[in-house]
Amino acid sequence: MTAPTTPAAGAPAPCTQPGAWQAVHVFYAASPRPLLLDCVRPLVDALTEEGLLSGWFFINYWLEGPHLRLRLKASSPAAEPVVRQRAHEAIDAFLRQRPALYEVKAGFLADLYETLFKLEYSDEQRAELLGPDGRMRLRPNNSFADLPYEPEYGKYGGPAGVELAEWHFQHSSDLVIEASRTMNLHLRTILLGLSAQLMMVMSATMIPDAEALGTFLDRYHTFWNNAFSGTNFTAQQGYDRAYAEMGGSLVERFRQVRAALADGAPERLPGFLRGWAEHCGELRRRVEKLARDGELVFRSWDGTRDITLSDPGDALPMLLSPYMHMTNNRLSMTIRDEAFLSYVLARALREPTQAVPR
């Protein structure tokens, strides 16, 4: 994000202390593309140019219905009410002009959200979100609400790790919106191709060693595949056929990406990957510094203890998984997509360069 030049008339006076993060959840049961391009992007750009915003990002989520979680950090405490009001006005205007027509009441998506609800929340947590029919309560479509911003300190390494994640998430959000503007991401082949290449760059930047990277991708695939093994939301059938249809293109592209990164030459990559590679390189350096300084404190999977990771070799894979997943989240990739792409990338990594599978 470029720094604002001169604050607009009426903007709060500059303040060295930024404001608090605000979270607006926009319940919109349709493609997020128009919401991002016609509402979020103009809003964020205007607030930034006026010196009212010091950070932002978005994620897609499903709890209480499909929605976009817009996170905005005002440039100062005095700017907080202005940012909130401007966000409300922009979102309200958009929903009036382009409402989502789909209602999530039955079918595949409703079943998917119900499955996620049961898998990710305890009985006690679910009890607070159940509707009269015993299923997850759904908020009205084409509505929005201010809800608490709850950083996942245990997942991202404590306060310092969350601050780094927020910085990274803004770059990821900017990248996804620009890709949505310039690419035909409604075509699955293009969406899958973009995601695969972003995964190549990020994973190879964080884990340059081929063997270690292959192990990470195997584990990433296993996690998403096993998490939904009792459902039909992931499916291994057809993986080999789909991989074979790619010929040697995936193998060669992964080789080119890894070679450019190993040589410290991101300029050899296509434009959109070049910027992503440069960002991921800076992200890696920041993770390494936080680890060496002992500032990355994670919560154990069972929630019983804190774990400080001071070895960058341990911290990088730990953070790569949620970093990569959240970029795919912003692209609206499915669980099945992530399981599939991690499988084919691991296989492509191990394939001899000259091999062309048939």
JSON list of N, CA, C and O in Angstrom, two decimals, residues 255-299:
[
{"chain": "A", "resi": 255, "resn": "ARG", "atom": "N", "xyz": [9.87, -26.46, -11.93]},
{"chain": "A", "resi": 255, "resn": "ARG", "atom": "CA", "xyz": [11.33, -26.43, -12.01]},
{"chain": "A", "resi": 255, "resn": "ARG", "atom": "C", "xyz": [11.83, -25.00, -12.27]},
{"chain": "A", "resi": 255, "resn": "ARG", "atom": "O", "xyz": [12.79, -24.54, -11.65]},
{"chain": "A", "resi": 256, "resn": "GLN", "atom": "N", "xyz": [11.16, -24.29, -13.17]},
{"chain": "A", "resi": 256, "resn": "GLN", "atom": "CA", "xyz": [11.56, -22.93, -13.48]},
{"chain": "A", "resi": 256, "resn": "GLN", "atom": "C", "xyz": [11.40, -22.01, -12.28]},
{"chain": "A", "resi": 256, "resn": "GLN", "atom": "O", "xyz": [12.26, -21.16, -12.01]},
{"chain": "A", "resi": 257, "resn": "VAL", "atom": "N", "xyz": [10.31, -22.17, -11.57]},
{"chain": "A", "resi": 257, "resn": "VAL", "atom": "CA", "xyz": [10.06, -21.35, -10.38]},
{"chain": "A", "resi": 257, "resn": "VAL", "atom": "C", "xyz": [11.14, -21.58, -9.33]},
{"chain": "A", "resi": 257, "resn": "VAL", "atom": "O", "xyz": [11.72, -20.64, -8.79]},
{"chain": "A", "resi": 258, "resn": "ARG", "atom": "N", "xyz": [11.42, -22.86, -9.05]},
{"chain": "A", "resi": 258, "resn": "ARG", "atom": "CA", "xyz": [12.41, -23.17, -8.02]},
{"chain": "A", "resi": 258, "resn": "ARG", "atom": "C", "xyz": [13.81, -22.71, -8.44]},
{"chain": "A", "resi": 258, "resn": "ARG", "atom": "O", "xyz": [14.59, -22.23, -7.61]},
{"chain": "A", "resi": 259, "resn": "ALA", "atom": "N", "xyz": [14.13, -22.82, -9.73]},
{"chain": "A", "resi": 259, "resn": "ALA", "atom": "CA", "xyz": [15.44, -22.38, -10.20]},
{"chain": "A", "resi": 259, "resn": "ALA", "atom": "C", "xyz": [15.60, -20.87, -10.07]},
{"chain": "A", "resi": 259, "resn": "ALA", "atom": "O", "xyz": [16.64, -20.37, -9.63]},
{"chain": "A", "resi": 260, "resn": "ALA", "atom": "N", "xyz": [14.56, -20.12, -10.44]},
{"chain": "A", "resi": 260, "resn": "ALA", "atom": "CA", "xyz": [14.62, -18.67, -10.32]},
{"chain": "A", "resi": 260, "resn": "ALA", "atom": "C", "xyz": [14.77, -18.23, -8.87]},
{"chain": "A", "resi": 260, "resn": "ALA", "atom": "O", "xyz": [15.55, -17.33, -8.55]},
{"chain": "A", "resi": 261, "resn": "LEU", "atom": "N", "xyz": [14.05, -18.89, -7.99]},
{"chain": "A", "resi": 261, "resn": "LEU", "atom": "CA", "xyz": [14.14, -18.54, -6.56]},
{"chain": "A", "resi": 261, "resn": "LEU", "atom": "C", "xyz": [15.50, -18.91, -5.99]},
{"chain": "A", "resi": 261, "resn": "LEU", "atom": "O", "xyz": [16.09, -18.15, -5.23]},
{"chain": "A", "resi": 262, "resn": "ALA", "atom": "N", "xyz": [16.01, -20.08, -6.38]},
{"chain": "A", "resi": 262, "resn": "ALA", "atom": "CA", "xyz": [17.32, -20.51, -5.88]},
{"chain": "A", "resi": 262, "resn": "ALA", "atom": "C", "xyz": [18.43, -19.56, -6.35]},
{"chain": "A", "resi": 262, "resn": "ALA", "atom": "O", "xyz": [19.40, -19.33, -5.62]},
{"chain": "A", "resi": 263, "resn": "ASP", "atom": "N", "xyz": [18.27, -19.00, -7.55]},
{"chain": "A", "resi": 263, "resn": "ASP", "atom": "CA", "xyz": [19.28, -18.09, -8.09]},
{"chain": "A", "resi": 263, "resn": "ASP", "atom": "C", "xyz": [19.08, -16.65, -7.61]},
{"chain": "A", "resi": 263, "resn": "ASP", "atom": "O", "xyz": [19.85, -15.76, -8.01]},
{"chain": "A", "resi": 264, "resn": "GLY", "atom": "N", "xyz": [18.05, -16.43, -6.80]},
{"chain": "A", "resi": 264, "resn": "GLY", "atom": "CA", "xyz": [17.76, -15.06, -6.38]},
{"chain": "A", "resi": 264, "resn": "GLY", "atom": "C", "xyz": [17.40, -14.18, -7.55]},
{"chain": "A", "resi": 264, "resn": "GLY", "atom": "O", "xyz": [17.76, -13.00, -7.57]},
{"chain": "A", "resi": 265, "resn": "ALA", "atom": "N", "xyz": [16.67, -14.73, -8.52]},
{"chain": "A", "resi": 265, "resn": "ALA", "atom": "CA", "xyz": [16.34, -14.01, -9.75]},
{"chain": "A", "resi": 265, "resn": "ALA", "atom": "C", "xyz": [14.84, -14.02, -10.01]},
{"chain": "A", "resi": 265, "resn": "ALA", "atom": "O", "xyz": [14.38, -14.61, -11.01]},
{"chain": "A", "resi": 266, "resn": "PRO", "atom": "N", "xyz": [14.03, -13.39, -9.15]},
{"chain": "A", "resi": 266, "resn": "PRO", "atom": "CA", "xyz": [12.58, -13.39, -9.38]},
{"chain": "A", "resi": 266, "resn": "PRO", "atom": "C", "xyz": [12.19, -12.69, -10.67]},
{"chain": "A", "resi": 266, "resn": "PRO", "atom": "O", "xyz": [11.08, -12.90, -11.18]},
{"chain": "A", "resi": 267, "resn": "GLU", "atom": "N", "xyz": [13.08, -11.86, -11.22]},
{"chain": "A", "resi": 267, "resn": "GLU", "atom": "CA", "xyz": [12.77, -11.18, -12.48]},
{"chain": "A", "resi": 267, "resn": "GLU", "atom": "C", "xyz": [12.58, -12.15, -13.64]},
{"chain": "A", "resi": 267, "resn": "GLU", "atom": "O", "xyz": [12.04, -11.78, -14.69]},
{"chain": "A", "resi": 268, "resn": "ARG", "atom": "N", "xyz": [13.04, -13.39, -13.49]},
{"chain": "A", "resi": 268, "resn": "ARG", "atom": "CA", "xyz": [12.83, -14.40, -14.54]},
{"chain": "A", "resi": 268, "resn": "ARG", "atom": "C", "xyz": [11.40, -14.94, -14.54]},
{"chain": "A", "resi": 268, "resn": "ARG", "atom": "O", "xyz": [11.01, -15.64, -15.48]},
{"chain": "A", "resi": 269, "resn": "LEU", "atom": "N", "xyz": [10.64, -14.63, -13.53]},
{"chain": "A", "resi": 269, "resn": "LEU", "atom": "CA", "xyz": [9.27, -15.11, -13.44]},
{"chain": "A", "resi": 269, "resn": "LEU", "atom": "C", "xyz": [8.32, -14.13, -14.13]},
{"chain": "A", "resi": 269, "resn": "LEU", "atom": "O", "xyz": [8.63, -12.95, -14.27]},
{"chain": "A", "resi": 270, "resn": "PRO", "atom": "N", "xyz": [7.12, -14.62, -14.56]},
{"chain": "A", "resi": 270, "resn": "PRO", "atom": "CA", "xyz": [6.12, -13.71, -15.13]},
{"chain": "A", "resi": 270, "resn": "PRO", "atom": "C", "xyz": [5.77, -12.61, -14.13]},
{"chain": "A", "resi": 270, "resn": "PRO", "atom": "O", "xyz": [5.95, -12.76, -12.91]},
{"chain": "A", "resi": 271, "resn": "GLY", "atom": "N", "xyz": [5.22, -11.51, -14.64]},
{"chain": "A", "resi": 271, "resn": "GLY", "atom": "CA", "xyz": [4.99, -10.33, -13.83]},
{"chain": "A", "resi": 271, "resn": "GLY", "atom": "C", "xyz": [4.28, -10.56, -12.51]},
{"chain": "A", "resi": 271, "resn": "GLY", "atom": "O", "xyz": [4.77, -10.14, -11.45]},
{"chain": "A", "resi": 272, "resn": "PHE", "atom": "N", "xyz": [3.11, -11.22, -12.53]},
{"chain": "A", "resi": 272, "resn": "PHE", "atom": "CA", "xyz": [2.36, -11.38, -11.29]},
{"chain": "A", "resi": 272, "resn": "PHE", "atom": "C", "xyz": [3.09, -12.30, -10.32]},
{"chain": "A", "resi": 272, "resn": "PHE", "atom": "O", "xyz": [2.99, -12.13, -9.10]},
{"chain": "A", "resi": 273, "resn": "LEU", "atom": "N", "xyz": [3.86, -13.26, -10.82]},
{"chain": "A", "resi": 273, "resn": "LEU", "atom": "CA", "xyz": [4.62, -14.14, -9.93]},
{"chain": "A", "resi": 273, "resn": "LEU", "atom": "C", "xyz": [5.87, -13.45, -9.40]},
{"chain": "A", "resi": 273, "resn": "LEU", "atom": "O", "xyz": [6.31, -13.72, -8.29]},
{"chain": "A", "resi": 274, "resn": "ARG", "atom": "N", "xyz": [6.42, -12.53, -10.18]},
{"chain": "A", "resi": 274, "resn": "ARG", "atom": "CA", "xyz": [7.62, -11.82, -9.74]},
{"chain": "A", "resi": 274, "resn": "ARG", "atom": "C", "xyz": [7.34, -11.02, -8.46]},
{"chain": "A", "resi": 274, "resn": "ARG", "atom": "O", "xyz": [8.07, -11.11, -7.49]},
{"chain": "A", "resi": 275, "resn": "GLY", "atom": "N", "xyz": [6.26, -10.25, -8.48]},
{"chain": "A", "resi": 275, "resn": "GLY", "atom": "CA", "xyz": [5.91, -9.49, -7.29]},
{"chain": "A", "resi": 275, "resn": "GLY", "atom": "C", "xyz": [5.61, -10.37, -6.10]},
{"chain": "A", "resi": 275, "resn": "GLY", "atom": "O", "xyz": [5.98, -10.06, -4.96]},
{"chain": "A", "resi": 276, "resn": "TRP", "atom": "N", "xyz": [4.94, -11.49, -6.35]},
{"chain": "A", "resi": 276, "resn": "TRP", "atom": "CA", "xyz": [4.61, -12.43, -5.28]},
{"chain": "A", "resi": 276, "resn": "TRP", "atom": "C", "xyz": [5.89, -13.05, -4.71]},
{"chain": "A", "resi": 276, "resn": "TRP", "atom": "O", "xyz": [6.02, -13.20, -3.49]},
{"chain": "A", "resi": 277, "resn": "ALA", "atom": "N", "xyz": [6.84, -13.38, -5.58]},
{"chain": "A", "resi": 277, "resn": "ALA", "atom": "CA", "xyz": [8.10, -13.97, -5.13]},
{"chain": "A", "resi": 277, "resn": "ALA", "atom": "C", "xyz": [8.88, -12.97, -4.28]},
{"chain": "A", "resi": 277, "resn": "ALA", "atom": "O", "xyz": [9.47, -13.34, -3.25]},
{"chain": "A", "resi": 278, "resn": "GLU", "atom": "N", "xyz": [8.90, -11.72, -4.68]},
{"chain": "A", "resi": 278, "resn": "GLU", "atom": "CA", "xyz": [9.60, -10.70, -3.90]},
{"chain": "A", "resi": 278, "resn": "GLU", "atom": "C", "xyz": [8.95, -10.53, -2.54]},
{"chain": "A", "resi": 278, "resn": "GLU", "atom": "O", "xyz": [9.64, -10.41, -1.51]},
{"chain": "A", "resi": 279, "resn": "HIS", "atom": "N", "xyz": [7.63, -10.51, -2.51]},
{"chain": "A", "resi": 279, "resn": "HIS", "atom": "CA", "xyz": [6.93, -10.40, -1.23]},
{"chain": "A", "resi": 279, "resn": "HIS", "atom": "C", "xyz": [7.21, -11.61, -0.34]},
{"chain": "A", "resi": 279, "resn": "HIS", "atom": "O", "xyz": [7.47, -11.46, 0.86]},
{"chain": "A", "resi": 280, "resn": "CYS", "atom": "N", "xyz": [7.12, -12.82, -0.92]},
{"chain": "A", "resi": 280, "resn": "CYS", "atom": "CA", "xyz": [7.34, -14.03, -0.13]},
{"chain": "A", "resi": 280, "resn": "CYS", "atom": "C", "xyz": [8.77, -14.08, 0.41]},
{"chain": "A", "resi": 280, "resn": "CYS", "atom": "O", "xyz": [9.01, -14.57, 1.52]},
{"chain": "A", "resi": 281, "resn": "GLY", "atom": "N", "xyz": [9.73, -13.55, -0.36]},
{"chain": "A", "resi": 281, "resn": "GLY", "atom": "CA", "xyz": [11.09, -13.49, 0.14]},
{"chain": "A", "resi": 281, "resn": "GLY", "atom": "C", "xyz": [11.21, -12.59, 1.35]},
{"chain": "A", "resi": 281, "resn": "GLY", "atom": "O", "xyz": [11.88, -12.92, 2.34]},
{"chain": "A", "resi": 282, "resn": "GLU", "atom": "N", "xyz": [10.55, -11.44, 1.30]},
{"chain": "A", "resi": 282, "resn": "GLU", "atom": "CA", "xyz": [10.55, -10.53, 2.45]},
{"chain": "A", "resi": 282, "resn": "GLU", "atom": "C", "xyz": [9.81, -11.15, 3.63]},
{"chain": "A", "resi": 282, "resn": "GLU", "atom": "O", "xyz": [10.23, -11.02, 4.79]},
{"chain": "A", "resi": 283, "resn": "LEU", "atom": "N", "xyz": [8.72, -11.84, 3.35]},
{"chain": "A", "resi": 283, "resn": "LEU", "atom": "CA", "xyz": [7.97, -12.53, 4.41]},
{"chain": "A", "resi": 283, "resn": "LEU", "atom": "C", "xyz": [8.85, -13.56, 5.09]},
{"chain": "A", "resi": 283, "resn": "LEU", "atom": "O", "xyz": [8.87, -13.65, 6.33]},
{"chain": "A", "resi": 284, "resn": "ARG", "atom": "N", "xyz": [9.59, -14.32, 4.31]},
{"chain": "A", "resi": 284, "resn": "ARG", "atom": "CA", "xyz": [10.48, -15.32, 4.90]},
{"chain": "A", "resi": 284, "resn": "ARG", "atom": "C", "xyz": [11.52, -14.67, 5.81]},
{"chain": "A", "resi": 284, "resn": "ARG", "atom": "O", "xyz": [11.77, -15.14, 6.92]},
{"chain": "A", "resi": 285, "resn": "ARG", "atom": "N", "xyz": [12.13, -13.58, 5.34]},
{"chain": "A", "resi": 285, "resn": "ARG", "atom": "CA", "xyz": [13.15, -12.91, 6.16]},
{"chain": "A", "resi": 285, "resn": "ARG", "atom": "C", "xyz": [12.56, -12.41, 7.48]},
{"chain": "A", "resi": 285, "resn": "ARG", "atom": "O", "xyz": [13.22, -12.49, 8.53]},
{"chain": "A", "resi": 286, "resn": "ARG", "atom": "N", "xyz": [11.34, -11.92, 7.44]},
{"chain": "A", "resi": 286, "resn": "ARG", "atom": "CA", "xyz": [10.70, -11.43, 8.68]},
{"chain": "A", "resi": 286, "resn": "ARG", "atom": "C", "xyz": [10.38, -12.58, 9.63]},
{"chain": "A", "resi": 286, "resn": "ARG", "atom": "O", "xyz": [10.52, -12.45, 10.84]},
{"chain": "A", "resi": 287, "resn": "VAL", "atom": "N", "xyz": [9.92, -13.71, 9.07]},
{"chain": "A", "resi": 287, "resn": "VAL", "atom": "CA", "xyz": [9.66, -14.88, 9.91]},
{"chain": "A", "resi": 287, "resn": "VAL", "atom": "C", "xyz": [10.96, -15.34, 10.58]},
{"chain": "A", "resi": 287, "resn": "VAL", "atom": "O", "xyz": [11.00, -15.63, 11.78]},
{"chain": "A", "resi": 288, "resn": "GLU", "atom": "N", "xyz": [12.02, -15.41, 9.80]},
{"chain": "A", "resi": 288, "resn": "GLU", "atom": "CA", "xyz": [13.31, -15.87, 10.33]},
{"chain": "A", "resi": 288, "resn": "GLU", "atom": "C", "xyz": [13.79, -14.96, 11.47]},
{"chain": "A", "resi": 288, "resn": "GLU", "atom": "O", "xyz": [14.28, -15.44, 12.49]},
{"chain": "A", "resi": 289, "resn": "LYS", "atom": "N", "xyz": [13.64, -13.67, 11.31]},
{"chain": "A", "resi": 289, "resn": "LYS", "atom": "CA", "xyz": [14.08, -12.74, 12.36]},
{"chain": "A", "resi": 289, "resn": "LYS", "atom": "C", "xyz": [13.25, -12.90, 13.63]},
{"chain": "A", "resi": 289, "resn": "LYS", "atom": "O", "xyz": [13.79, -12.96, 14.74]},
{"chain": "A", "resi": 290, "resn": "LEU", "atom": "N", "xyz": [11.93, -13.00, 13.47]},
{"chain": "A", "resi": 290, "resn": "LEU", "atom": "CA", "xyz": [11.08, -13.19, 14.65]},
{"chain": "A", "resi": 290, "resn": "LEU", "atom": "C", "xyz": [11.42, -14.48, 15.37]},
{"chain": "A", "resi": 290, "resn": "LEU", "atom": "O", "xyz": [11.44, -14.54, 16.61]},
{"chain": "A", "resi": 291, "resn": "ALA", "atom": "N", "xyz": [11.71, -15.53, 14.60]},
{"chain": "A", "resi": 291, "resn": "ALA", "atom": "CA", "xyz": [12.06, -16.81, 15.22]},
{"chain": "A", "resi": 291, "resn": "ALA", "atom": "C", "xyz": [13.37, -16.69, 15.99]},
{"chain": "A", "resi": 291, "resn": "ALA", "atom": "O", "xyz": [13.46, -17.10, 17.16]},
{"chain": "A", "resi": 292, "resn": "ARG", "atom": "N", "xyz": [14.39, -16.12, 15.36]},
{"chain": "A", "resi": 292, "resn": "ARG", "atom": "CA", "xyz": [15.69, -15.99, 16.04]},
{"chain": "A", "resi": 292, "resn": "ARG", "atom": "C", "xyz": [15.59, -15.11, 17.28]},
{"chain": "A", "resi": 292, "resn": "ARG", "atom": "O", "xyz": [16.30, -15.34, 18.26]},
{"chain": "A", "resi": 293, "resn": "ASP", "atom": "N", "xyz": [14.67, -14.14, 17.25]},
{"chain": "A", "resi": 293, "resn": "ASP", "atom": "CA", "xyz": [14.49, -13.26, 18.40]},
{"chain": "A", "resi": 293, "resn": "ASP", "atom": "C", "xyz": [13.60, -13.88, 19.48]},
{"chain": "A", "resi": 293, "resn": "ASP", "atom": "O", "xyz": [13.34, -13.25, 20.52]},
{"chain": "A", "resi": 294, "resn": "GLY", "atom": "N", "xyz": [13.11, -15.08, 19.24]},
{"chain": "A", "resi": 294, "resn": "GLY", "atom": "CA", "xyz": [12.26, -15.76, 20.22]},
{"chain": "A", "resi": 294, "resn": "GLY", "atom": "C", "xyz": [10.88, -15.16, 20.37]},
{"chain": "A", "resi": 294, "resn": "GLY", "atom": "O", "xyz": [10.24, -15.31, 21.41]},
{"chain": "A", "resi": 295, "resn": "GLU", "atom": "N", "xyz": [10.38, -14.51, 19.32]},
{"chain": "A", "resi": 295, "resn": "GLU", "atom": "CA", "xyz": [9.09, -13.82, 19.41]},
{"chain": "A", "resi": 295, "resn": "GLU", "atom": "C", "xyz": [7.92, -14.60, 18.84]},
{"chain": "A", "resi": 295, "resn": "GLU", "atom": "O", "xyz": [6.79, -14.11, 18.86]},
{"chain": "A", "resi": 296, "resn": "LEU", "atom": "N", "xyz": [8.17, -15.80, 18.32]},
{"chain": "A", "resi": 296, "resn": "LEU", "atom": "CA", "xyz": [7.08, -16.59, 17.77]},
{"chain": "A", "resi": 296, "resn": "LEU", "atom": "C", "xyz": [6.66, -17.65, 18.78]},
{"chain": "A", "resi": 296, "resn": "LEU", "atom": "O", "xyz": [7.37, -18.62, 19.04]},
{"chain": "A", "resi": 297, "resn": "VAL", "atom": "N", "xyz": [5.50, -17.46, 19.35]},
{"chain": "A", "resi": 297, "resn": "VAL", "atom": "CA", "xyz": [4.98, -18.36, 20.39]},
{"chain": "A", "resi": 297, "resn": "VAL", "atom": "C", "xyz": [3.65, -18.93, 19.90]},
{"chain": "A", "resi": 297, "resn": "VAL", "atom": "O", "xyz": [2.66, -18.20, 19.76]},
{"chain": "A", "resi": 298, "resn": "PHE", "atom": "N", "xyz": [3.64, -20.22, 19.64]},
{"chain": "A", "resi": 298, "resn": "PHE", "atom": "CA", "xyz": [2.45, -20.90, 19.13]},
{"chain": "A", "resi": 298, "resn": "PHE", "atom": "C", "xyz": [1.74, -21.65, 20.25]},
{"chain": "A", "resi": 298, "resn": "PHE", "atom": "O", "xyz": [2.32, -21.94, 21.29]},
{"chain": "A", "resi": 299, "resn": "ARG", "atom": "N", "xyz": [0.49, -21.98, 20.00]},
{"chain": "A", "resi": 299, "resn": "ARG", "atom": "CA", "xyz": [-0.28, -22.80, 20.93]},
{"chain": "A", "resi": 299, "resn": "ARG", "atom": "C", "xyz": [-0.27, -24.23, 20.40]},
{"chain": "A", "resi": 299, "resn": "ARG", "atom": "O", "xyz": [-0.41, -24.47, 19.20]}
]
